[in-house]
Amino acid sequence: MDINFGQVFISFLVLVFSLTVHESAHAWAADRLGDPTARLLGRVSLNPLVHADPIGTLLFPLVGLVTGAPLIGWAKPVPVATWRFDHPRRAYLLVAAAGPISNLLLAFIAAAVIHVPLPLAPGSSTSAVIIPMWKMVAVALQVNLLLAIFNMLPIPPLDGSSVLAGVLPERLAAQFDRLRPYGFVLLYALLLSGGFSIVVGRPYHHLLSWLL
């Protein structure tokens, strides 16, 4: 198997950073809305060690990178005490949305950097530094856009399910919450059936072409 280990390493670093920002955004939003639980646990941090999950942040992404599967993963969920919020449903919706929004913002920033003209002389020492950095920014755009779209799927335990539950009437939200134990089954069905390329791949490629 022909594996570009340099590209794998860059992609892995970008993914870990993106997941760290994602979880830190959840923690920051919860703290700002009145629940300091995550902040007291040190989760409002860009230190990847406090967010890393052995399977979702390490094993799963590395397997995906080696096999060519979509580069997605997850970190440790941020604990949220909804009873601390003045308006629990609305606040939890905002906390859930903060993660994908942070990835979307990173994707926009990466796209803006990519569009900055870089007049480089071929073979120059500057090119040797700038080109790898440009490749890292391009990976950041792709990874963060993919994470944002994937996490907004309304399937438990993804953030999109919490956002949807927050906008549904309480009775419908309670019925929707019954799907939570079957969330991973639905996700595996989506991945194995080829539905991933439709519900995630199509909007991903559309937004990527627009940003580029």
PDB file of C-alpha atoms in Angstrom:
ATOM      1  CA  MET A   1       0.000   0.000   0.000  1.00  0.00           C
ATOM      2  CA  ASP A   2       1.452   3.364  -1.059  1.00  0.00           C
ATOM      3  CA  ILE A   3       1.011   5.656   1.947  1.00  0.00           C
ATOM      4  CA  ASN A   4       2.256   9.235   2.088  1.00  0.00           C
ATOM      5  CA  PHE A   5       3.203   9.345   5.758  1.00  0.00           C
ATOM      6  CA  GLY A   6       3.969  13.059   5.623  1.00  0.00           C
ATOM      7  CA  GLN A   7       0.453  13.798   4.366  1.00  0.00           C
ATOM      8  CA  VAL A   8      -1.026  11.414   6.948  1.00  0.00           C
ATOM      9  CA  PHE A   9       0.843  13.215   9.726  1.00  0.00           C
ATOM     10  CA  ILE A  10      -0.304  16.664   8.537  1.00  0.00           C
ATOM     11  CA  SER A  11      -3.914  15.533   8.169  1.00  0.00           C
ATOM     12  CA  PHE A  12      -3.872  13.923  11.609  1.00  0.00           C
ATOM     13  CA  LEU A  13      -2.524  17.087  13.265  1.00  0.00           C
ATOM     14  CA  VAL A  14      -5.166  19.190  11.533  1.00  0.00           C
ATOM     15  CA  LEU A  15      -7.943  16.830  12.616  1.00  0.00           C
ATOM     16  CA  VAL A  16      -6.797  16.782  16.247  1.00  0.00           C
ATOM     17  CA  PHE A  17      -6.633  20.587  16.301  1.00  0.00           C
ATOM     18  CA  SER A  18     -10.062  20.861  14.678  1.00  0.00           C
ATOM     19  CA  LEU A  19     -11.633  18.450  17.169  1.00  0.00           C
ATOM     20  CA  THR A  20      -9.993  20.381  20.010  1.00  0.00           C
ATOM     21  CA  VAL A  21     -11.474  23.672  18.809  1.00  0.00           C
ATOM     22  CA  HIS A  22     -14.845  21.959  18.367  1.00  0.00           C
ATOM     23  CA  GLU A  23     -15.027  20.672  21.955  1.00  0.00           C
ATOM     24  CA  SER A  24     -13.550  23.843  23.404  1.00  0.00           C
ATOM     25  CA  ALA A  25     -16.299  25.796  21.630  1.00  0.00           C
ATOM     26  CA  HIS A  26     -18.933  23.616  23.317  1.00  0.00           C
ATOM     27  CA  ALA A  27     -17.326  24.229  26.705  1.00  0.00           C
ATOM     28  CA  TRP A  28     -16.957  27.977  26.127  1.00  0.00           C
ATOM     29  CA  ALA A  29     -20.579  28.339  25.018  1.00  0.00           C
ATOM     30  CA  ALA A  30     -21.852  26.404  28.032  1.00  0.00           C
ATOM     31  CA  ASP A  31     -19.791  28.566  30.389  1.00  0.00           C
ATOM     32  CA  ARG A  32     -21.010  31.797  28.779  1.00  0.00           C
ATOM     33  CA  LEU A  33     -24.624  30.629  29.073  1.00  0.00           C
ATOM     34  CA  GLY A  34     -24.342  29.871  32.789  1.00  0.00           C
ATOM     35  CA  ASP A  35     -22.931  26.356  33.217  1.00  0.00           C
ATOM     36  CA  PRO A  36     -19.287  26.386  34.440  1.00  0.00           C
ATOM     37  CA  THR A  37     -19.037  22.570  34.632  1.00  0.00           C
ATOM     38  CA  ALA A  38     -16.807  22.152  31.584  1.00  0.00           C
ATOM     39  CA  ARG A  39     -14.682  25.190  32.460  1.00  0.00           C
ATOM     40  CA  LEU A  40     -14.036  23.845  35.968  1.00  0.00           C
ATOM     41  CA  LEU A  41     -12.898  20.585  34.382  1.00  0.00           C
ATOM     42  CA  GLY A  42     -10.428  22.468  32.180  1.00  0.00           C
ATOM     43  CA  ARG A  43     -12.319  21.890  28.951  1.00  0.00           C
ATOM     44  CA  VAL A  44     -12.262  25.530  27.797  1.00  0.00           C
ATOM     45  CA  SER A  45      -8.811  24.868  26.438  1.00  0.00           C
ATOM     46  CA  LEU A  46      -6.926  24.363  23.191  1.00  0.00           C
ATOM     47  CA  ASN A  47      -4.834  21.640  24.801  1.00  0.00           C
ATOM     48  CA  PRO A  48      -5.771  18.505  22.797  1.00  0.00           C
ATOM     49  CA  LEU A  49      -4.882  16.222  25.704  1.00  0.00           C
ATOM     50  CA  VAL A  50      -7.903  17.350  27.738  1.00  0.00           C
ATOM     51  CA  HIS A  51     -10.291  16.552  24.869  1.00  0.00           C
ATOM     52  CA  ALA A  52      -8.719  13.481  23.247  1.00  0.00           C
ATOM     53  CA  ASP A  53     -10.616  10.205  23.058  1.00  0.00           C
ATOM     54  CA  PRO A  54      -8.374   7.155  22.432  1.00  0.00           C
ATOM     55  CA  ILE A  55     -10.688   5.702  19.794  1.00  0.00           C
ATOM     56  CA  GLY A  56     -12.352   8.743  18.234  1.00  0.00           C
ATOM     57  CA  THR A  57      -9.318  11.056  18.222  1.00  0.00           C
ATOM     58  CA  LEU A  58      -6.524   8.544  17.648  1.00  0.00           C
ATOM     59  CA  LEU A  59      -7.466   5.102  16.346  1.00  0.00           C
ATOM     60  CA  PHE A  60     -10.490   5.890  14.152  1.00  0.00           C
ATOM     61  CA  PRO A  61      -8.890   8.815  12.261  1.00  0.00           C
ATOM     62  CA  LEU A  62      -5.607   6.960  11.720  1.00  0.00           C
ATOM     63  CA  VAL A  63      -7.444   3.967  10.299  1.00  0.00           C
ATOM     64  CA  GLY A  64      -9.384   6.327   8.035  1.00  0.00           C
ATOM     65  CA  LEU A  65      -6.202   8.048   6.858  1.00  0.00           C
ATOM     66  CA  VAL A  66      -4.493   4.765   6.032  1.00  0.00           C
ATOM     67  CA  THR A  67      -7.506   3.222   4.292  1.00  0.00           C
ATOM     68  CA  GLY A  68      -8.644   6.351   2.472  1.00  0.00           C
ATOM     69  CA  ALA A  69     -11.966   6.588   4.350  1.00  0.00           C
ATOM     70  CA  PRO A  70     -13.489  10.034   5.078  1.00  0.00           C
ATOM     71  CA  LEU A  71     -11.376  11.872   7.658  1.00  0.00           C
ATOM     72  CA  ILE A  72     -13.734  12.199  10.601  1.00  0.00           C
ATOM     73  CA  GLY A  73     -13.458  11.529  14.317  1.00  0.00           C
ATOM     74  CA  TRP A  74     -14.621  12.687  17.697  1.00  0.00           C
ATOM     75  CA  ALA A  75     -13.310  13.798  21.081  1.00  0.00           C
ATOM     76  CA  LYS A  76     -14.561  13.350  24.625  1.00  0.00           C
ATOM     77  CA  PRO A  77     -18.046  14.882  24.986  1.00  0.00           C
ATOM     78  CA  VAL A  78     -18.202  18.081  27.007  1.00  0.00           C
ATOM     79  CA  PRO A  79     -20.294  17.618  30.191  1.00  0.00           C
ATOM     80  CA  VAL A  80     -23.228  20.015  30.360  1.00  0.00           C
ATOM     81  CA  ALA A  81     -25.496  20.562  33.392  1.00  0.00           C
ATOM     82  CA  THR A  82     -28.607  21.880  31.671  1.00  0.00           C
ATOM     83  CA  TRP A  83     -30.286  22.663  34.996  1.00  0.00           C
ATOM     84  CA  ARG A  84     -27.858  25.555  35.439  1.00  0.00           C
ATOM     85  CA  PHE A  85     -29.248  27.362  32.378  1.00  0.00           C
ATOM     86  CA  ASP A  86     -32.016  29.945  32.668  1.00  0.00           C
ATOM     87  CA  HIS A  87     -33.569  28.592  29.462  1.00  0.00           C
ATOM     88  CA  PRO A  88     -32.297  24.987  29.234  1.00  0.00           C
ATOM     89  CA  ARG A  89     -33.625  23.993  25.798  1.00  0.00           C
ATOM     90  CA  ARG A  90     -32.488  27.149  24.044  1.00  0.00           C
ATOM     91  CA  ALA A  91     -29.138  27.169  25.807  1.00  0.00           C
ATOM     92  CA  TYR A  92     -28.406  23.530  25.042  1.00  0.00           C
ATOM     93  CA  LEU A  93     -29.263  24.158  21.388  1.00  0.00           C
ATOM     94  CA  LEU A  94     -26.684  26.966  21.302  1.00  0.00           C
ATOM     95  CA  VAL A  95     -24.084  24.852  23.090  1.00  0.00           C
ATOM     96  CA  ALA A  96     -24.612  22.016  20.602  1.00  0.00           C
ATOM     97  CA  ALA A  97     -24.395  24.358  17.616  1.00  0.00           C
ATOM     98  CA  ALA A  98     -21.190  25.993  18.878  1.00  0.00           C
ATOM     99  CA  GLY A  99     -19.048  23.001  17.856  1.00  0.00           C
ATOM    100  CA  PRO A 100     -20.015  22.808  14.168  1.00  0.00           C
ATOM    101  CA  ILE A 101     -20.036  26.610  13.938  1.00  0.00           C
ATOM    102  CA  SER A 102     -16.427  26.707  15.184  1.00  0.00           C
ATOM    103  CA  ASN A 103     -15.404  24.226  12.467  1.00  0.00           C
ATOM    104  CA  LEU A 104     -17.265  26.239   9.858  1.00  0.00           C
ATOM    105  CA  LEU A 105     -15.429  29.392  10.949  1.00  0.00           C
ATOM    106  CA  LEU A 106     -12.094  27.577  10.697  1.00  0.00           C
ATOM    107  CA  ALA A 107     -13.043  26.439   7.193  1.00  0.00           C
ATOM    108  CA  PHE A 108     -13.870  30.025   6.173  1.00  0.00           C
ATOM    109  CA  ILE A 109     -10.563  31.269   7.605  1.00  0.00           C
ATOM    110  CA  ALA A 110      -8.645  28.552   5.757  1.00  0.00           C
ATOM    111  CA  ALA A 111     -10.445  29.429   2.510  1.00  0.00           C
ATOM    112  CA  ALA A 112      -9.536  33.095   2.969  1.00  0.00           C
ATOM    113  CA  VAL A 113      -5.870  32.188   3.507  1.00  0.00           C
ATOM    114  CA  ILE A 114      -5.855  29.997   0.402  1.00  0.00           C
ATOM    115  CA  HIS A 115      -7.029  32.941  -1.714  1.00  0.00           C
ATOM    116  CA  VAL A 116      -4.100  35.127  -0.605  1.00  0.00           C
ATOM    117  CA  PRO A 117      -1.719  35.406  -3.600  1.00  0.00           C
ATOM    118  CA  LEU A 118       1.740  33.982  -2.899  1.00  0.00           C
ATOM    119  CA  PRO A 119       4.314  34.975  -5.548  1.00  0.00           C
ATOM    120  CA  LEU A 120       6.931  32.297  -4.980  1.00  0.00           C
ATOM    121  CA  ALA A 121      10.020  31.530  -6.990  1.00  0.00           C
ATOM    122  CA  PRO A 122      10.305  27.822  -7.855  1.00  0.00           C
ATOM    123  CA  GLY A 123      12.993  26.103  -5.813  1.00  0.00           C
ATOM    124  CA  SER A 124      13.449  28.990  -3.387  1.00  0.00           C
ATOM    125  CA  SER A 125      13.839  28.417   0.356  1.00  0.00           C
ATOM    126  CA  THR A 126      10.639  30.384   0.913  1.00  0.00           C
ATOM    127  CA  SER A 127       8.728  27.969  -1.304  1.00  0.00           C
ATOM    128  CA  ALA A 128      10.039  25.044   0.727  1.00  0.00           C
ATOM    129  CA  VAL A 129       8.366  26.533   3.807  1.00  0.00           C
ATOM    130  CA  ILE A 130       5.239  28.121   2.354  1.00  0.00           C
ATOM    131  CA  ILE A 131       4.070  25.232   0.181  1.00  0.00           C
ATOM    132  CA  PRO A 132       3.795  22.694   3.058  1.00  0.00           C
ATOM    133  CA  MET A 133       2.003  25.347   5.122  1.00  0.00           C
ATOM    134  CA  TRP A 134      -0.375  25.998   2.228  1.00  0.00           C
ATOM    135  CA  LYS A 135      -1.085  22.262   1.992  1.00  0.00           C
ATOM    136  CA  MET A 136      -1.863  22.209   5.722  1.00  0.00           C
ATOM    137  CA  VAL A 137      -4.304  25.099   5.292  1.00  0.00           C
ATOM    138  CA  ALA A 138      -5.969  23.247   2.398  1.00  0.00           C
ATOM    139  CA  VAL A 139      -6.373  20.166   4.605  1.00  0.00           C
ATOM    140  CA  ALA A 140      -7.790  22.383   7.369  1.00  0.00           C
ATOM    141  CA  LEU A 141     -10.416  23.680   4.967  1.00  0.00           C
ATOM    142  CA  GLN A 142     -11.462  20.180   3.917  1.00  0.00           C
ATOM    143  CA  VAL A 143     -11.422  18.640   7.414  1.00  0.00           C
ATOM    144  CA  ASN A 144     -13.318  21.433   9.126  1.00  0.00           C
ATOM    145  CA  LEU A 145     -15.930  21.639   6.409  1.00  0.00           C
ATOM    146  CA  LEU A 146     -16.455  17.882   6.616  1.00  0.00           C
ATOM    147  CA  LEU A 147     -16.673  17.962  10.426  1.00  0.00           C
ATOM    148  CA  ALA A 148     -19.185  20.821  10.377  1.00  0.00           C
ATOM    149  CA  ILE A 149     -21.512  19.098   7.913  1.00  0.00           C
ATOM    150  CA  PHE A 150     -21.174  15.652   9.493  1.00  0.00           C
ATOM    151  CA  ASN A 151     -21.836  16.905  13.021  1.00  0.00           C
ATOM    152  CA  MET A 152     -24.959  18.763  11.939  1.00  0.00           C
ATOM    153  CA  LEU A 153     -26.655  15.536  10.845  1.00  0.00           C
ATOM    154  CA  PRO A 154     -29.787  15.117  13.022  1.00  0.00           C
ATOM    155  CA  ILE A 155     -28.664  11.700  14.251  1.00  0.00           C
ATOM    156  CA  PRO A 156     -27.825  11.081  17.929  1.00  0.00           C
ATOM    157  CA  PRO A 157     -25.265  11.614  19.369  1.00  0.00           C
ATOM    158  CA  LEU A 158     -24.202  14.186  16.749  1.00  0.00           C
ATOM    159  CA  ASP A 159     -24.701  17.874  17.509  1.00  0.00           C
ATOM    160  CA  GLY A 160     -27.366  18.187  14.849  1.00  0.00           C
ATOM    161  CA  SER A 161     -29.668  15.943  16.871  1.00  0.00           C
ATOM    162  CA  SER A 162     -29.438  18.292  19.874  1.00  0.00           C
ATOM    163  CA  VAL A 163     -30.057  21.314  17.650  1.00  0.00           C
ATOM    164  CA  LEU A 164     -33.111  19.657  16.137  1.00  0.00           C
ATOM    165  CA  ALA A 165     -34.415  18.650  19.572  1.00  0.00           C
ATOM    166  CA  GLY A 166     -34.061  22.276  20.652  1.00  0.00           C
ATOM    167  CA  VAL A 167     -36.229  23.639  17.846  1.00  0.00           C
ATOM    168  CA  LEU A 168     -38.912  20.932  17.913  1.00  0.00           C
ATOM    169  CA  PRO A 169     -41.957  21.323  20.165  1.00  0.00           C
ATOM    170  CA  GLU A 170     -41.313  19.611  23.493  1.00  0.00           C
ATOM    171  CA  ARG A 171     -43.642  16.694  22.733  1.00  0.00           C
ATOM    172  CA  LEU A 172     -41.961  15.956  19.405  1.00  0.00           C
ATOM    173  CA  ALA A 173     -38.529  16.487  20.968  1.00  0.00           C
ATOM    174  CA  ALA A 174     -39.324  13.841  23.588  1.00  0.00           C
ATOM    175  CA  GLN A 175     -40.342  11.391  20.865  1.00  0.00           C
ATOM    176  CA  PHE A 176     -37.227  12.200  18.847  1.00  0.00           C
ATOM    177  CA  ASP A 177     -35.067  11.599  21.928  1.00  0.00           C
ATOM    178  CA  ARG A 178     -36.193   7.965  21.893  1.00  0.00           C
ATOM    179  CA  LEU A 179     -33.934   7.469  18.868  1.00  0.00           C
ATOM    180  CA  ARG A 180     -30.836   8.211  20.950  1.00  0.00           C
ATOM    181  CA  PRO A 181     -30.033   4.552  21.846  1.00  0.00           C
ATOM    182  CA  TYR A 182     -30.103   3.697  18.131  1.00  0.00           C
ATOM    183  CA  GLY A 183     -27.940   6.591  16.968  1.00  0.00           C
ATOM    184  CA  PHE A 184     -24.785   4.601  16.276  1.00  0.00           C
ATOM    185  CA  VAL A 185     -26.805   1.966  14.422  1.00  0.00           C
ATOM    186  CA  LEU A 186     -28.204   4.696  12.177  1.00  0.00           C
ATOM    187  CA  LEU A 187     -24.733   6.147  11.629  1.00  0.00           C
ATOM    188  CA  TYR A 188     -23.275   2.773  10.649  1.00  0.00           C
ATOM    189  CA  ALA A 189     -26.228   2.176   8.333  1.00  0.00           C
ATOM    190  CA  LEU A 190     -25.562   5.560   6.735  1.00  0.00           C
ATOM    191  CA  LEU A 191     -21.883   4.763   6.237  1.00  0.00           C
ATOM    192  CA  LEU A 192     -22.326   1.204   4.993  1.00  0.00           C
ATOM    193  CA  SER A 193     -25.268   1.922   2.689  1.00  0.00           C
ATOM    194  CA  GLY A 194     -23.516   4.667   0.752  1.00  0.00           C
ATOM    195  CA  GLY A 195     -25.868   7.296   2.121  1.00  0.00           C
ATOM    196  CA  PHE A 196     -22.892   9.176   3.578  1.00  0.00           C
ATOM    197  CA  SER A 197     -21.809  10.280   0.109  1.00  0.00           C
ATOM    198  CA  ILE A 198     -25.270  11.746  -0.482  1.00  0.00           C
ATOM    199  CA  VAL A 199     -26.182  13.484   2.780  1.00  0.00           C
ATOM    200  CA  VAL A 200     -22.624  14.579   3.643  1.00  0.00           C
ATOM    201  CA  GLY A 201     -20.582  14.247   0.462  1.00  0.00           C
ATOM    202  CA  ARG A 202     -22.813  16.294  -1.823  1.00  0.00           C
ATOM    203  CA  PRO A 203     -23.166  19.391   0.407  1.00  0.00           C
ATOM    204  CA  TYR A 204     -19.473  19.080   1.285  1.00  0.00           C
ATOM    205  CA  HIS A 205     -18.332  19.167  -2.340  1.00  0.00           C
ATOM    206  CA  HIS A 206     -20.802  21.941  -3.165  1.00  0.00           C
ATOM    207  CA  LEU A 207     -19.580  24.178  -0.314  1.00  0.00           C
ATOM    208  CA  LEU A 208     -15.943  23.297  -1.003  1.00  0.00           C
ATOM    209  CA  SER A 209     -16.221  24.342  -4.646  1.00  0.00           C
ATOM    210  CA  TRP A 210     -17.953  27.568  -3.577  1.00  0.00           C
ATOM    211  CA  LEU A 211     -15.240  28.411  -1.035  1.00  0.00           C
ATOM    212  CA  LEU A 212     -12.500  27.687  -3.545  1.00  0.00           C
TER     213      LEU A 212
END
